[in-house]
CSV table of C-alpha atoms and ligand atoms in Angstrom, one decimal:
chain,number,residue,atom,x,y,z
A,1,MET,CA,153.8,86.6,73.5
A,2,GLY,CA,155.1,88.0,76.8
A,3,LEU,CA,158.0,89.5,78.4
A,4,ILE,CA,161.2,87.8,77.9
A,5,VAL,CA,164.6,88.3,79.6
A,6,GLN,CA,167.4,87.2,77.5
A,7,LYS,CA,171.0,87.0,79.0
A,8,PHE,CA,174.1,86.7,76.8
A,9,GLY,CA,177.4,85.8,78.2
A,10,GLY,CA,180.9,86.9,77.3
A,11,THR,CA,181.6,84.5,74.4
A,12,SER,CA,178.2,85.2,72.9
A,13,VAL,CA,179.3,88.9,72.6
A,14,ALA,CA,183.0,88.5,72.1
A,15,ASN,CA,183.2,90.3,68.8
A,16,ALA,CA,181.3,92.3,66.3
A,17,GLU,CA,180.2,89.5,64.4
A,18,ARG,CA,178.9,87.7,67.6
A,19,ILE,CA,177.1,90.9,68.7
A,20,GLN,CA,175.4,91.2,65.5
A,21,ASN,CA,174.3,87.5,66.0
A,22,VAL,CA,173.0,88.5,69.3
A,23,ALA,CA,171.1,91.6,68.0
A,24,ARG,CA,169.4,89.2,65.4
A,25,ILE,CA,168.3,86.8,68.2
A,26,ILE,CA,166.9,89.7,70.2
A,27,THR,CA,165.1,91.3,67.4
A,28,ASP,CA,163.6,88.1,66.1
A,29,THR,CA,162.2,87.5,69.7
A,30,TYR,CA,160.8,91.2,69.5
A,31,ARG,CA,159.3,90.8,66.1
A,32,GLN,CA,157.4,87.7,67.3
A,33,GLY,CA,155.5,90.3,69.5
A,34,ASN,CA,157.4,90.0,72.8
A,35,SER,CA,158.8,92.6,74.9
A,36,VAL,CA,162.5,92.0,75.3
A,37,VAL,CA,165.1,92.9,78.0
A,38,ALA,CA,168.5,91.8,77.3
A,39,VAL,CA,171.2,91.6,79.9
A,40,LEU,CA,174.8,91.3,78.7
A,41,SER,CA,178.2,90.4,80.1
A,42,ALA,CA,181.4,92.0,79.1
A,43,GLN,CA,182.9,90.8,75.7
A,44,GLY,CA,185.2,87.8,76.0
A,45,ASP,CA,188.0,88.2,78.5
A,46,THR,CA,187.4,91.9,79.0
A,47,THR,CA,186.9,91.5,82.7
A,48,ASP,CA,190.0,89.5,83.2
A,49,ASP,CA,191.9,92.1,81.0
A,50,LEU,CA,190.6,94.9,83.2
A,51,ILE,CA,191.7,93.3,86.4
A,52,GLU,CA,195.2,92.8,84.8
A,53,LYS,CA,195.4,96.5,83.9
A,54,ALA,CA,194.6,97.5,87.6
A,55,GLN,CA,197.3,95.1,89.0
A,56,GLU,CA,199.9,97.0,86.8
A,57,ILE,CA,199.0,100.1,88.5
A,58,ASN,CA,198.1,99.1,92.0
A,59,PRO,CA,197.6,95.3,93.0
A,60,ARG,CA,195.9,96.6,96.1
A,61,ALA,CA,193.4,98.7,94.6
A,62,SER,CA,190.3,99.3,96.7
A,63,ARG,CA,187.2,97.3,95.9
A,64,ARG,CA,185.2,100.5,95.1
A,65,GLU,CA,187.7,101.5,92.5
A,66,MET,CA,187.8,97.9,91.0
A,67,ASP,CA,184.1,98.0,90.6
A,68,MET,CA,184.3,101.5,88.9
A,69,LEU,CA,186.7,99.9,86.5
A,70,LEU,CA,185.1,96.3,86.0
A,71,SER,CA,181.6,97.8,85.3
A,72,THR,CA,182.8,99.5,82.3
A,73,GLY,CA,183.2,96.2,80.3
A,74,GLU,CA,179.5,95.6,80.3
A,75,GLN,CA,178.8,99.2,79.2
A,76,ILE,CA,180.8,98.6,76.1
A,77,SER,CA,178.9,95.3,75.2
A,78,CYS,CA,175.7,96.8,75.8
A,79,SER,CA,176.1,100.1,73.9
A,80,LEU,CA,177.6,98.1,71.0
A,81,CYS,CA,174.7,95.7,71.0
A,82,ALA,CA,172.3,98.6,71.1
A,83,MET,CA,174.0,100.1,68.0
A,84,ALA,CA,173.7,96.7,66.3
A,85,ILE,CA,170.0,96.7,66.8
A,86,GLU,CA,169.6,100.4,65.7
A,87,ALA,CA,171.3,99.3,62.5
A,88,LEU,CA,168.6,96.8,62.0
A,89,GLY,CA,166.0,99.5,62.4
A,90,TYR,CA,164.4,98.6,65.8
A,91,PRO,CA,163.8,100.8,68.8
A,92,VAL,CA,166.4,100.2,71.4
A,93,VAL,CA,167.9,101.8,74.6
A,94,SER,CA,170.7,100.6,76.6
A,95,LEU,CA,170.9,101.1,80.4
A,96,THR,CA,173.6,100.9,83.0
A,97,GLY,CA,172.8,99.1,86.3
A,98,TRP,CA,172.1,102.6,87.8
A,99,GLN,CA,169.7,103.6,85.1
A,100,ALA,CA,168.0,100.4,85.3
A,101,GLY,CA,167.3,100.8,89.0
A,102,VAL,CA,169.3,98.0,90.3
A,103,GLN,CA,170.1,98.7,93.9
A,104,THR,CA,172.5,96.7,95.9
A,105,ASN,CA,174.1,96.6,99.3
A,106,SER,CA,177.5,98.1,99.6
A,107,THR,CA,179.7,95.1,99.5
A,108,TYR,CA,181.9,96.2,96.7
A,109,SER,CA,183.0,93.5,94.4
A,110,SER,CA,180.3,91.0,95.7
A,111,ALA,CA,177.3,93.1,96.2
A,112,LYS,CA,173.9,91.5,96.7
A,113,ILE,CA,170.9,92.9,94.9
A,114,LYS,CA,168.4,94.4,97.3
A,115,LYS,CA,165.8,95.9,95.0
A,116,ILE,CA,165.2,96.8,91.4
A,117,ARG,CA,163.1,99.9,90.7
A,118,THR,CA,161.8,98.9,87.4
A,119,GLU,CA,160.1,102.3,86.5
A,120,ARG,CA,162.5,103.3,83.9
A,121,ILE,CA,162.7,99.9,82.1
A,122,GLN,CA,158.9,99.5,82.4
A,123,ALA,CA,158.5,103.0,80.7
A,124,GLU,CA,160.9,102.0,77.9
A,125,LEU,CA,159.1,98.9,77.2
A,126,ASP,CA,155.5,100.3,77.5
A,127,ARG,CA,155.7,103.9,76.2
A,128,ASN,CA,158.5,103.7,73.7
A,129,HIS,CA,158.1,99.9,72.8
A,130,SER,CA,161.8,99.7,73.0
A,131,ILE,CA,164.0,96.8,73.3
A,132,VAL,CA,165.9,97.4,76.5
A,133,ILE,CA,169.6,96.4,77.0
A,134,VAL,CA,170.9,96.3,80.5
A,135,THR,CA,174.5,95.8,81.7
A,136,GLY,CA,174.8,92.7,83.7
A,137,PHE,CA,177.0,92.2,86.9
A,138,GLN,CA,176.5,95.8,88.3
A,139,GLY,CA,174.4,98.0,90.4
A,140,ILE,CA,174.5,101.0,92.5
A,141,ASN,CA,174.5,101.2,96.4
A,142,LYS,CA,173.1,103.8,98.8
A,143,TYR,CA,175.9,106.1,98.4
A,144,ASP,CA,175.3,106.2,94.6
A,145,ASP,CA,178.5,104.3,93.9
A,146,ILE,CA,178.7,101.5,91.3
A,147,THR,CA,179.0,98.1,92.7
A,148,THR,CA,179.5,94.7,91.1
A,149,LEU,CA,177.9,91.4,92.0
A,150,GLY,CA,181.1,89.1,91.8
A,151,ARG,CA,182.6,87.2,88.9
A,152,GLY,CA,180.0,85.5,86.8
A,153,GLY,CA,177.2,87.8,88.3
A,154,SER,CA,175.4,88.6,85.0
A,155,ASP,CA,173.3,85.5,85.3
A,156,THR,CA,172.2,86.9,88.7
A,157,SER,CA,171.3,90.2,87.2
A,158,ALA,CA,169.3,88.6,84.5
A,159,VAL,CA,167.4,86.5,87.0
A,160,ALA,CA,166.7,89.4,89.4
A,161,LEU,CA,165.3,91.5,86.5
A,162,ALA,CA,163.1,88.7,85.3
A,163,ALA,CA,161.8,88.4,88.9
A,164,ALA,CA,161.3,92.1,89.3
A,165,LEU,CA,159.6,92.5,85.9
A,166,LYS,CA,157.5,89.3,86.4
A,167,ALA,CA,158.9,88.0,83.1
A,168,ASP,CA,157.4,85.0,81.5
A,169,LEU,CA,160.8,83.5,80.8
A,170,CYS,CA,164.3,84.1,81.3
A,171,GLN,CA,166.7,82.7,78.8
A,172,ILE,CA,170.4,82.4,79.5
A,173,TYR,CA,172.3,82.1,76.3
A,174,THR,CA,175.8,80.7,76.5
A,175,ASP,CA,178.3,78.7,74.5
A,176,VAL,CA,176.9,75.3,75.4
A,177,ASP,CA,173.4,74.2,74.4
A,178,GLY,CA,172.0,73.1,77.6
A,179,ILE,CA,172.5,71.1,80.7
A,180,TYR,CA,173.9,67.5,80.2
A,181,THR,CA,173.6,64.3,82.1
A,182,ALA,CA,177.3,64.6,82.5
A,183,ASP,CA,180.1,66.8,81.2
A,184,PRO,CA,179.9,66.0,77.5
A,185,ARG,CA,183.6,66.8,77.0
A,186,TYR,CA,184.6,63.8,79.1
A,187,VAL,CA,181.7,61.4,79.2
A,188,LYS,CA,180.7,59.3,76.2
A,189,GLY,CA,177.0,59.2,75.7
A,190,ALA,CA,176.2,62.5,77.8
A,191,LYS,CA,172.7,63.6,76.7
A,192,LYS,CA,171.3,67.0,76.8
A,193,LEU,CA,168.3,67.2,79.2
A,194,ASP,CA,165.0,68.8,78.2
A,195,GLU,CA,164.1,69.9,81.8
A,196,ILE,CA,165.6,69.8,85.1
A,197,THR,CA,164.4,71.1,88.6
A,198,PHE,CA,165.8,74.0,90.4
A,199,ASP,CA,167.0,71.7,93.3
A,200,GLU,CA,168.8,69.3,90.9
A,201,MET,CA,170.4,72.3,89.1
A,202,LEU,CA,171.6,73.7,92.5
A,203,GLU,CA,173.2,70.2,93.3
A,204,LEU,CA,174.8,69.9,89.9
A,205,ALA,CA,176.1,73.5,89.8
A,206,SER,CA,177.6,73.1,93.5
A,207,LEU,CA,179.1,69.9,92.3
A,208,GLY,CA,181.1,71.5,89.7
A,209,ALA,CA,178.8,71.5,86.5
A,210,GLN,CA,179.7,75.3,85.7
A,211,VAL,CA,176.9,76.4,83.5
A,212,LEU,CA,174.8,78.6,85.6
A,213,HIS,CA,176.0,81.0,88.6
A,214,ASN,CA,174.6,79.2,91.6
A,215,ARG,CA,173.2,82.5,93.2
A,216,SER,CA,171.0,82.8,90.0
A,217,VAL,CA,169.5,79.4,90.3
A,218,GLU,CA,168.7,80.1,94.2
A,219,MET,CA,167.2,83.3,93.1
A,220,ALA,CA,165.2,81.8,90.2
A,221,LYS,CA,163.9,79.1,92.6
A,222,LYS,CA,163.0,81.6,95.2
A,223,TYR,CA,161.0,83.8,92.8
A,224,ARG,CA,159.8,81.0,90.5
A,225,VAL,CA,161.4,82.5,87.5
A,226,ASN,CA,161.2,80.0,84.5
A,227,LEU,CA,164.7,79.6,83.2
A,228,GLU,CA,166.1,78.2,79.9
A,229,VAL,CA,169.7,77.6,79.2
A,230,LEU,CA,170.5,77.6,75.4
A,231,SER,CA,173.3,78.3,73.0
A,232,SER,CA,173.5,81.6,71.0
A,233,PHE,CA,175.4,79.7,68.4
A,234,THR,CA,172.8,77.2,67.4
A,235,LYS,CA,169.0,77.2,67.0
A,236,LYS,CA,168.5,74.2,69.0
A,237,PRO,CA,166.0,74.1,72.1
A,238,GLY,CA,167.9,74.2,75.4
A,239,THR,CA,167.3,72.9,78.9
A,240,LYS,CA,164.4,74.3,80.9
A,241,VAL,CA,165.0,74.7,84.7
A,242,LYS,CA,161.9,74.7,86.7
A,243,GLU,CA,160.0,73.9,90.0
A,244,VAL,CA,158.9,70.4,88.7
A,245,ALA,CA,160.3,68.7,85.8
A,246,LYS,CA,159.1,65.9,83.8
A,247,GLN,CA,159.9,62.7,85.6
A,248,MET,CA,162.9,60.8,84.2
A,249,GLU,CA,161.3,57.5,84.8
A,250,LYS,CA,163.5,55.2,82.8
A,251,THR,CA,166.7,56.7,83.9
A,252,GLN,CA,165.8,57.7,87.6
A,253,ILE,CA,168.5,60.4,87.8
A,254,SER,CA,169.2,63.6,86.0
A,255,GLY,CA,172.9,63.6,86.0
A,256,VAL,CA,176.4,62.4,87.2
A,257,ALA,CA,178.8,65.1,88.3
A,258,LYS,CA,182.4,65.1,89.6
A,259,ASP,CA,184.0,67.6,92.0
A,260,LYS,CA,187.8,67.7,92.3
A,261,ASN,CA,187.9,70.4,94.9
A,262,VAL,CA,187.8,68.0,97.8
A,263,ALA,CA,190.3,66.6,100.3
A,264,ARG,CA,189.8,64.0,103.0
A,265,LEU,CA,191.2,64.5,106.6
A,266,ALA,CA,191.3,61.7,109.0
A,267,LEU,CA,191.8,62.0,112.8
A,268,VAL,CA,193.3,58.8,113.8
A,269,ASN,CA,192.8,57.4,117.4
A,270,VAL,CA,190.7,60.0,118.7
A,271,GLU,CA,189.5,59.6,122.4
A,272,ASP,CA,186.1,57.9,122.2
A,273,LYS,CA,184.2,60.3,124.6
A,274,PRO,CA,181.3,62.8,124.3
A,275,GLY,CA,182.1,66.2,122.9
A,276,ILE,CA,185.0,65.4,120.6
A,277,ALA,CA,183.1,65.6,117.3
A,278,TYR,CA,181.5,68.9,118.5
A,279,LYS,CA,185.0,70.4,119.4
A,280,VAL,CA,186.5,69.4,116.0
A,281,PHE,CA,183.6,70.9,113.9
A,282,SER,CA,183.2,73.9,115.8
A,283,LEU,CA,186.8,74.7,115.4
A,284,LEU,CA,186.5,74.4,111.8
A,285,GLY,CA,183.2,76.3,111.7
A,286,GLN,CA,184.7,79.4,113.3
A,287,LYS,CA,187.4,79.4,110.7
A,288,ASP,CA,184.6,79.1,108.0
A,289,ILE,CA,186.0,75.7,106.8
A,290,ASN,CA,183.0,73.9,105.5
A,291,VAL,CA,182.9,70.3,106.1
A,292,ASP,CA,181.0,68.0,103.7
A,293,ILE,CA,181.1,64.3,104.1
A,294,ILE,CA,181.7,62.9,107.8
A,295,LEU,CA,182.5,59.4,108.8
A,296,GLN,CA,183.0,58.4,112.4
A,297,SER,CA,184.3,54.8,112.9
A,298,ILE,CA,183.2,52.3,115.5
A,299,GLY,CA,185.3,52.7,118.6
A,300,ARG,CA,188.1,50.3,119.2
A,301,GLY,CA,188.0,50.4,123.0
A,302,GLU,CA,189.3,53.7,124.1
A,303,THR,CA,189.7,55.3,120.6
A,304,GLN,CA,188.0,55.8,117.2
A,305,ASP,CA,188.6,57.6,114.0
A,306,ILE,CA,186.9,60.6,112.5
A,307,SER,CA,187.2,61.5,108.8
A,308,PHE,CA,185.8,64.2,106.8
A,309,THR,CA,186.1,66.0,103.8
A,310,VAL,CA,186.7,69.8,103.0
A,311,LYS,CA,187.4,71.9,100.0
A,312,ARG,CA,190.9,71.0,98.9
A,313,SER,CA,192.0,74.7,99.2
A,314,ASP,CA,191.1,74.6,102.9
A,315,ALA,CA,192.8,71.2,103.8
A,316,ASP,CA,196.2,72.6,105.1
A,317,GLN,CA,194.5,75.2,107.1
A,318,ALA,CA,192.1,72.6,108.6
A,319,LYS,CA,195.1,70.3,109.5
A,320,GLU,CA,197.1,73.2,111.2
A,321,LEU,CA,194.1,74.3,113.0
A,322,LEU,CA,193.4,70.7,114.5
A,323,GLU,CA,197.2,70.2,115.1
A,324,GLU,CA,197.0,73.3,117.4
A,325,HIS,CA,194.4,71.7,119.6
A,326,LYS,CA,195.9,68.1,119.5
A,327,ALA,CA,196.4,68.1,123.3
A,328,SER,CA,192.7,68.8,124.1
A,329,LEU,CA,191.5,66.6,121.3
A,330,GLY,CA,193.7,63.8,122.1
A,331,PHE,CA,194.5,62.1,118.7
A,332,ASP,CA,197.4,60.2,117.4
A,333,ARG,CA,197.8,62.0,114.0
A,334,ILE,CA,196.0,63.6,111.2
A,335,ASP,CA,196.1,62.0,107.6
A,336,VAL,CA,195.4,64.4,104.8
A,337,ASN,CA,194.6,63.0,101.3
A,338,LYS,CA,194.3,65.5,98.5
A,339,GLU,CA,194.1,63.0,95.7
A,340,VAL,CA,190.3,62.2,96.1
A,341,VAL,CA,187.4,63.1,94.3
A,342,LYS,CA,183.8,63.4,94.9
A,343,VAL,CA,181.3,61.6,92.4
A,344,SER,CA,177.7,62.2,92.7
A,345,ILE,CA,174.4,61.3,91.1
A,346,VAL,CA,171.6,63.8,91.3
A,347,GLY,CA,167.8,63.2,90.7
A,348,ALA,CA,164.7,64.6,92.1
A,349,GLY,CA,162.9,61.1,91.7
A,350,MET,CA,165.5,59.3,93.8
A,351,LEU,CA,163.2,59.3,96.9
A,352,GLU,CA,160.6,57.2,95.0
A,353,ASN,CA,163.0,54.9,93.5
A,354,ALA,CA,164.5,52.3,95.9
A,355,GLY,CA,167.8,50.8,94.8
A,356,VAL,CA,169.2,53.9,93.0
A,357,ALA,CA,172.2,54.0,95.3
A,358,ALA,CA,172.7,50.2,95.1
A,359,LYS,CA,172.7,50.7,91.2
A,360,MET,CA,175.5,53.4,91.5
A,361,PHE,CA,177.5,51.2,93.9
A,362,GLY,CA,177.0,48.2,91.5
A,363,ALA,CA,178.5,50.3,88.6
A,364,LEU,CA,181.7,51.0,90.7
A,365,TYR,CA,182.0,47.5,91.8
A,366,ASP,CA,181.8,46.2,88.1
A,367,ALA,CA,184.5,48.9,87.3
A,368,ASP,CA,186.6,47.5,90.2
A,369,ILE,CA,186.6,50.9,91.9
A,370,ASN,CA,186.9,51.2,95.5
A,371,ILE,CA,184.7,53.6,97.6
A,372,HIS,CA,186.1,55.5,100.6
A,373,MET,CA,183.1,57.4,101.8
A,374,ILE,CA,179.5,57.8,101.1
A,375,SER,CA,176.9,60.4,101.8
A,376,THR,CA,173.3,60.6,100.7
A,377,SER,CA,170.6,63.4,100.8
A,378,GLU,CA,167.1,63.6,99.3
A,379,ILE,CA,168.1,64.0,95.8
A,380,LYS,CA,171.8,63.1,95.8
A,381,VAL,CA,174.2,60.3,96.5
A,382,SER,CA,177.9,61.2,96.7
A,383,VAL,CA,181.0,58.8,97.0
A,384,LEU,CA,184.5,59.7,97.5
A,385,LEU,CA,187.0,58.0,95.4
A,386,ASP,CA,190.7,58.1,94.6
A,387,GLU,CA,191.3,60.8,91.9
A,388,SER,CA,192.8,58.5,89.4
A,389,ASP,CA,189.5,56.6,89.4
A,390,ALA,CA,187.3,59.7,88.7
A,391,ASN,CA,186.7,59.6,84.9
A,392,ALA,CA,186.3,55.9,84.8
A,393,ALA,CA,183.8,56.0,87.7
A,394,VAL,CA,181.7,58.8,86.0
A,395,GLN,CA,181.7,56.8,82.7
A,396,ALA,CA,180.7,53.5,84.5
A,397,ILE,CA,178.0,55.2,86.5
A,398,HIS,CA,176.6,57.1,83.6
A,399,ASP,CA,176.6,54.0,81.3
A,400,LYS,CA,174.8,52.0,84.0
A,401,PHE,CA,172.0,54.6,84.3
A,402,PHE,CA,171.6,56.0,80.8
A,403,GLU,CA,172.8,53.2,78.5
A,404,GLU,CA,170.6,50.4,79.6
B,501,LIG,N1,181.9,90.1,83.3
B,501,LIG,C1,181.7,89.6,84.5
B,501,LIG,C2,182.7,88.4,84.8
B,501,LIG,O1,183.4,88.0,83.7
B,501,LIG,C3,180.3,89.1,84.8
B,501,LIG,C4,179.8,88.0,83.8
B,501,LIG,O2,180.4,87.6,83.0
B,501,LIG,O3,178.7,87.4,84.3
B,501,LIG,O4,182.8,87.8,85.8
B,502,MG,MG1,182.3,86.6,81.9
């Protein structure tokens, strides 16, 4: 028994039947003696549909008005869910972000939560023993205007509320039943994890495993909110995300992820002298182009090559920018390859296990897959490969770590 925050995503509340299903999950939890705060997203594609409506009227609508519009999606799902709970005979109240005390900065459309004044929610829980339903994705700024937190922001609303209310658990209900060792849609033998650490989850999320909104995981880590990801469609246990997870001794890693949003740039025959790398990467930094893997070749007399990866969508801009400074940087040409992919293994236990990287490279060698670049961090090894090799590579690596 305790205080549980439950978040339900758009697919979980997409229609009347699903809202009734969610109402049952919430009231079951309440009946077991818990206080429940539920945070809901807008139904199904509502947010996309609202954006489309706005575009018909004014494709350049201000962000303030967009937030006024988009925040209505969550009001619909929350009030409907409260009605479903009323029908089941339980005390319930639905609250907007403003009523729930969610205070944000004033960056419309991607606001950050600054503080949550929990008095109202606390009163509803304590005095009225109500189930409290809160609109995800929205808050209010210092001008009393409605703000939204950016697409997918309801996860962050839920974690922020869990932190502010010092909840015992924050359950994120979605349409998958947890975090897997690889994307189960493409990888044979992908297994659901019982537990994963915040750090591993952050790596997997930024590598393209789209289960939780990244900001929500960062926030959960910071405020030590116990998270659980589970499906609203099945009754199976989900995956717990926490500070320290059970060691995966046998497998050494927690997952394999692939990220297609990468491109490799190579500066060929750059002058081999001090300050060149500094110049190249400051230029990119000034334009907010993030560089990921960097490789500098051994000099051949006067020159050397510098290759690096950026987001695929940044590749052309990065190339243009460097071309503009060709004279001062002194290189022959820039090669751009957008048909590459980054495949990574992630595991908190990696540090203590020598040979994890070698095992990954061995799997790729056995599958006859060529590696272009390698980078490592404390809990991650990434390789850059041809995009055509991506799926085979993920499968081969996954087999090596999880099938043996
Ligand atoms: N309804 C918002 C969106 O679709 C927020 C969310 O679903 O988390 O982005
Ligand atoms: Mg959504």
